[in-house]
XYZ file of C-alpha atoms in Angstrom:
312
model
C -89.131 48.776 39.214
C -88.500 52.511 39.836
C -84.883 53.610 39.610
C -84.953 54.782 43.220
C -85.437 51.192 44.309
C -82.677 50.012 41.971
C -80.387 52.581 43.554
C -81.362 51.504 47.055
C -80.768 47.863 46.185
C -77.334 48.693 44.854
C -76.499 50.671 47.978
C -77.465 47.636 50.036
C -75.172 45.258 48.181
C -72.397 47.822 48.189
C -72.467 47.859 51.969
C -73.058 44.150 52.372
C -70.609 42.812 49.830
C -68.324 45.389 48.311
C -67.591 47.659 51.249
C -67.053 44.611 53.381
C -64.858 44.010 50.643
C -62.027 40.234 38.674
C -61.035 36.410 34.972
C -62.553 35.356 32.692
C -64.840 31.984 31.848
C -70.124 27.270 28.979
C -73.624 26.513 30.102
C -74.829 23.917 32.622
C -78.432 24.586 33.517
C -77.738 24.454 37.217
C -74.857 26.212 38.881
C -73.417 26.865 42.310
C -75.625 28.695 44.729
C -74.471 31.382 47.106
C -72.533 29.994 50.081
C -75.058 28.013 52.067
C -73.198 28.552 55.315
C -73.806 32.289 55.269
C -76.889 34.461 55.515
C -77.702 36.826 52.673
C -75.267 39.730 52.682
C -72.684 38.063 54.926
C -69.340 36.479 54.177
C -68.576 32.932 55.397
C -65.692 32.875 57.879
C -65.408 29.169 58.706
C -61.758 28.125 59.033
C -60.946 25.426 56.484
C -57.220 26.076 56.185
C -55.432 25.956 59.562
C -55.561 22.148 59.755
C -53.516 21.726 56.549
C -50.296 19.792 57.155
C -47.051 20.223 55.281
C -46.843 18.145 52.116
C -43.183 17.144 52.167
C -43.205 15.688 48.660
C -44.642 18.914 47.220
C -42.332 21.112 49.305
C -39.311 19.192 48.015
C -40.129 20.515 44.533
C -39.534 24.110 45.597
C -36.275 25.793 44.568
C -33.668 25.614 47.320
C -33.597 29.381 47.825
C -37.369 29.484 48.350
C -37.218 26.641 50.855
C -34.483 28.528 52.680
C -36.318 31.866 52.814
C -39.686 30.279 53.558
C -41.521 33.304 52.158
C -43.173 34.328 48.908
C -44.781 37.634 47.947
C -48.283 37.285 46.542
C -50.363 39.988 44.884
C -54.093 39.546 45.451
C -56.834 41.333 43.569
C -59.679 41.911 46.027
C -63.070 42.615 44.504
C -66.144 40.645 45.501
C -67.029 37.229 46.907
C -66.646 34.409 46.326
C -63.234 35.166 44.794
C -61.780 37.700 47.202
C -63.368 40.345 49.406
C -62.928 42.135 52.720
C -64.501 41.109 56.011
C -66.412 43.768 57.979
C -63.199 45.006 59.641
C -62.167 46.387 56.252
C -58.723 44.810 56.553
C -59.030 41.023 56.562
C -59.339 39.456 53.115
C -61.412 36.340 52.472
C -62.559 34.261 49.519
C -61.778 31.238 47.397
C -58.556 32.756 46.080
C -57.428 33.574 49.608
C -58.254 30.175 51.128
C -56.663 28.190 48.292
C -53.493 30.291 48.365
C -53.196 30.047 52.146
C -53.790 26.285 52.075
C -51.150 25.779 49.381
C -48.689 27.877 51.377
C -49.249 25.711 54.454
C -48.825 22.557 52.378
C -45.502 23.892 51.076
C -44.288 25.104 54.472
C -44.260 28.725 53.306
C -45.501 32.061 54.565
C -47.166 34.423 52.142
C -46.489 38.127 52.212
C -49.758 39.335 50.696
C -50.191 42.680 48.995
C -53.553 43.817 47.662
C -53.135 45.087 44.093
C -55.357 46.199 41.225
C -56.428 43.340 38.969
C -54.996 44.900 35.811
C -51.648 45.655 37.492
C -50.787 42.163 38.732
C -49.869 40.259 35.570
C -47.493 42.952 34.233
C -45.804 43.169 37.653
C -44.988 39.435 37.723
C -42.467 39.777 34.930
C -40.613 42.535 36.761
C -40.207 40.353 39.841
C -42.251 42.648 42.068
C -44.386 39.675 43.077
C -43.654 35.944 43.101
C -47.234 35.067 42.182
C -50.683 36.555 41.890
C -54.345 35.669 42.371
C -57.374 37.407 40.956
C -59.562 34.711 39.397
C -57.156 34.823 36.457
C -58.576 32.880 33.539
C -56.093 30.823 31.544
C -56.086 32.018 27.936
C -53.715 31.267 25.085
C -52.880 34.955 24.868
C -51.904 35.141 28.539
C -49.906 31.894 28.330
C -47.443 33.622 26.033
C -46.096 35.689 28.923
C -47.517 34.079 32.092
C -47.352 30.608 33.645
C -50.423 29.300 35.445
C -51.101 26.570 37.993
C -54.818 25.837 37.880
C -57.050 25.396 40.920
C -60.549 26.297 39.696
C -62.845 26.334 36.683
C -64.921 29.489 36.341
C -65.485 31.679 33.310
C -67.589 34.297 31.578
C -71.276 34.988 32.101
C -73.932 37.686 31.891
C -76.439 39.365 34.220
C -79.185 41.938 33.625
C -81.781 43.940 35.524
C -84.984 42.084 36.273
C -86.950 44.107 33.730
C -84.617 43.262 30.834
C -86.114 41.433 27.845
C -82.770 39.724 27.189
C -83.227 36.035 28.025
C -79.873 34.480 27.143
C -76.626 35.352 25.380
C -75.335 32.475 23.269
C -73.871 34.735 20.566
C -72.369 38.166 21.124
C -74.417 39.599 18.266
C -77.371 39.387 20.677
C -75.705 42.302 22.472
C -75.736 44.545 19.400
C -77.234 47.948 20.153
C -76.847 47.453 23.901
C -74.372 48.813 26.433
C -72.267 46.199 28.213
C -70.558 46.941 31.515
C -67.466 45.019 32.592
C -64.229 45.340 34.555
C -61.142 46.812 32.936
C -58.182 44.603 32.035
C -60.205 41.371 32.044
C -60.864 38.597 29.550
C -64.404 39.985 29.358
C -63.150 43.259 27.943
C -60.916 41.405 25.465
C -63.746 39.102 24.334
C -66.130 42.007 23.825
C -63.664 44.219 21.979
C -62.420 41.417 19.712
C -65.979 40.582 18.613
C -67.384 44.086 18.228
C -67.001 43.962 14.443
C -69.540 41.142 14.211
C -72.441 43.544 14.755
C -71.518 45.577 11.682
C -71.025 42.376 9.699
C -74.557 41.341 10.716
C -75.902 44.746 9.681
C -76.640 45.723 13.281
C -75.750 48.646 15.485
C -72.581 47.852 17.479
C -72.715 47.264 21.194
C -70.973 49.762 23.451
C -68.456 48.473 25.997
C -68.142 50.423 29.241
C -65.221 49.392 31.466
C -64.780 50.192 35.134
C -61.880 49.796 37.540
C -63.901 47.847 40.121
C -66.952 45.607 40.159
C -68.952 47.881 42.445
C -68.905 50.454 39.645
C -69.908 47.776 37.128
C -72.993 46.906 39.169
C -73.783 50.585 39.719
C -73.790 51.088 35.957
C -76.353 48.289 35.611
C -78.594 49.402 38.463
C -78.540 53.028 37.357
C -79.322 52.206 33.740
C -75.967 53.162 32.233
C -75.404 49.525 31.214
C -77.996 47.099 29.858
C -76.042 43.965 30.690
C -73.018 43.024 32.813
C -70.328 40.551 31.796
C -68.223 39.083 34.578
C -67.194 35.832 36.276
C -69.786 33.075 36.492
C -69.289 32.568 40.215
C -69.129 36.279 40.959
C -72.317 36.982 39.030
C -74.243 34.196 40.714
C -73.128 35.361 44.132
C -73.902 39.030 43.469
C -77.290 38.330 41.903
C -78.265 36.315 44.970
C -77.556 39.387 47.101
C -79.516 41.917 45.022
C -83.121 42.603 44.188
C -84.323 42.920 40.612
C -81.236 41.545 38.889
C -80.867 38.107 37.357
C -78.155 35.823 36.070
C -78.623 35.090 32.383
C -76.286 32.240 31.537
C -72.744 30.999 31.323
C -71.039 31.968 28.093
C -67.570 30.433 28.186
C -65.706 28.322 30.722
C -62.051 28.954 31.561
C -59.591 27.352 33.934
C -58.433 29.686 36.697
C -54.996 29.572 38.239
C -52.180 31.077 40.235
C -50.233 33.389 37.946
C -46.419 33.423 37.741
C -43.826 34.965 35.489
C -43.036 32.855 32.440
C -40.610 30.033 33.159
C -41.168 30.049 36.931
C -39.568 27.175 38.850
C -42.408 27.376 41.395
C -45.078 25.764 39.217
C -44.373 22.052 39.903
C -44.516 22.547 43.682
C -47.755 24.524 43.508
C -49.326 21.940 41.215
C -48.369 19.124 43.597
C -49.695 21.105 46.567
C -53.085 21.744 44.930
C -53.414 18.068 44.004
C -52.469 17.151 47.569
C -55.249 19.396 48.897
C -57.686 17.625 46.591
C -56.536 14.262 47.890
C -56.886 15.151 51.587
C -60.298 16.831 51.250
C -59.204 20.404 51.953
C -59.943 21.523 48.407
C -63.537 20.287 48.549
C -64.068 21.954 51.925
C -62.918 25.296 50.552
C -65.241 25.116 47.549
C -68.157 23.995 49.749
C -67.557 26.941 52.076
C -67.900 29.353 49.162
C -70.729 27.492 47.440
C -68.860 26.813 44.197
C -68.560 23.041 44.077
C -69.472 23.117 40.364
C -66.158 24.891 39.725
C -63.982 22.026 40.981
C -61.221 20.768 38.709
C -60.205 17.108 38.391
C -56.531 17.880 38.841
C -54.234 20.885 38.771
C -52.399 21.586 35.527
C -49.544 23.855 34.536
C -50.581 26.332 31.827
C -53.084 24.119 29.990
C -54.454 25.262 26.620
C -57.407 27.611 26.744
C -60.760 25.844 26.951
C -62.576 26.243 23.619
């Protein structure tokens, strides 16, 4: 397809998804579709949170000072649906991360003071105490667990997408990327995975792949549509959603699954309460309603865990 059409298609999704507006994560043949409740290019707004009742048993696990203040500060990375995006007013945030966090807060009898922050800035800021917790489709890795505590609420991971005219059919080994340019978001598990495995191309006697990182996902997609990247690596759910909204791009495959969780500073006393709240939402059906709203039922977890080992 001519580049002018690629550019037009990108402009369309930029308006529909990004302007209305990042993780890390195997390979089931079928995956979650775009949210069925919404038309192409729109964001689902169905309320699935306000009916959540306080979970007294979970709330009792909160530290006394948190119960007394009734407020926590949360940093949210807002990029694209279904994780977190902006509604057409340009102010209201929406997405899986937002709904799950708001539902957990209701279950714990808390109010969240939400601040939108850059994905790569959130984890370092948790240790300084600037935020009590963060969301951003943060994949649970062994490296991150050294300095961050997680409470899981989703299973997502790493995947690939290409333009429709690409001859690349599937990426099951990163050496299949050798000689290509890969676009991804800065500060993510995607960037780490790509950089750590770059040497494998030379070892295989092939030209290395080139990693191009961008501060936001709109720029990542622009690099693909405009031919500056040959392939995009991002979240499985985010890729599937974005590909459904664009012409002449296609999802290749899942590459690696990762648990996704709320992020806290290491040693946080908040983790047991958040874990109990997530499991309570699973028990009362709220959790399933949130995932159905965003079309990601395949990313459901069996139960919430505190900083589980990285999925291998």
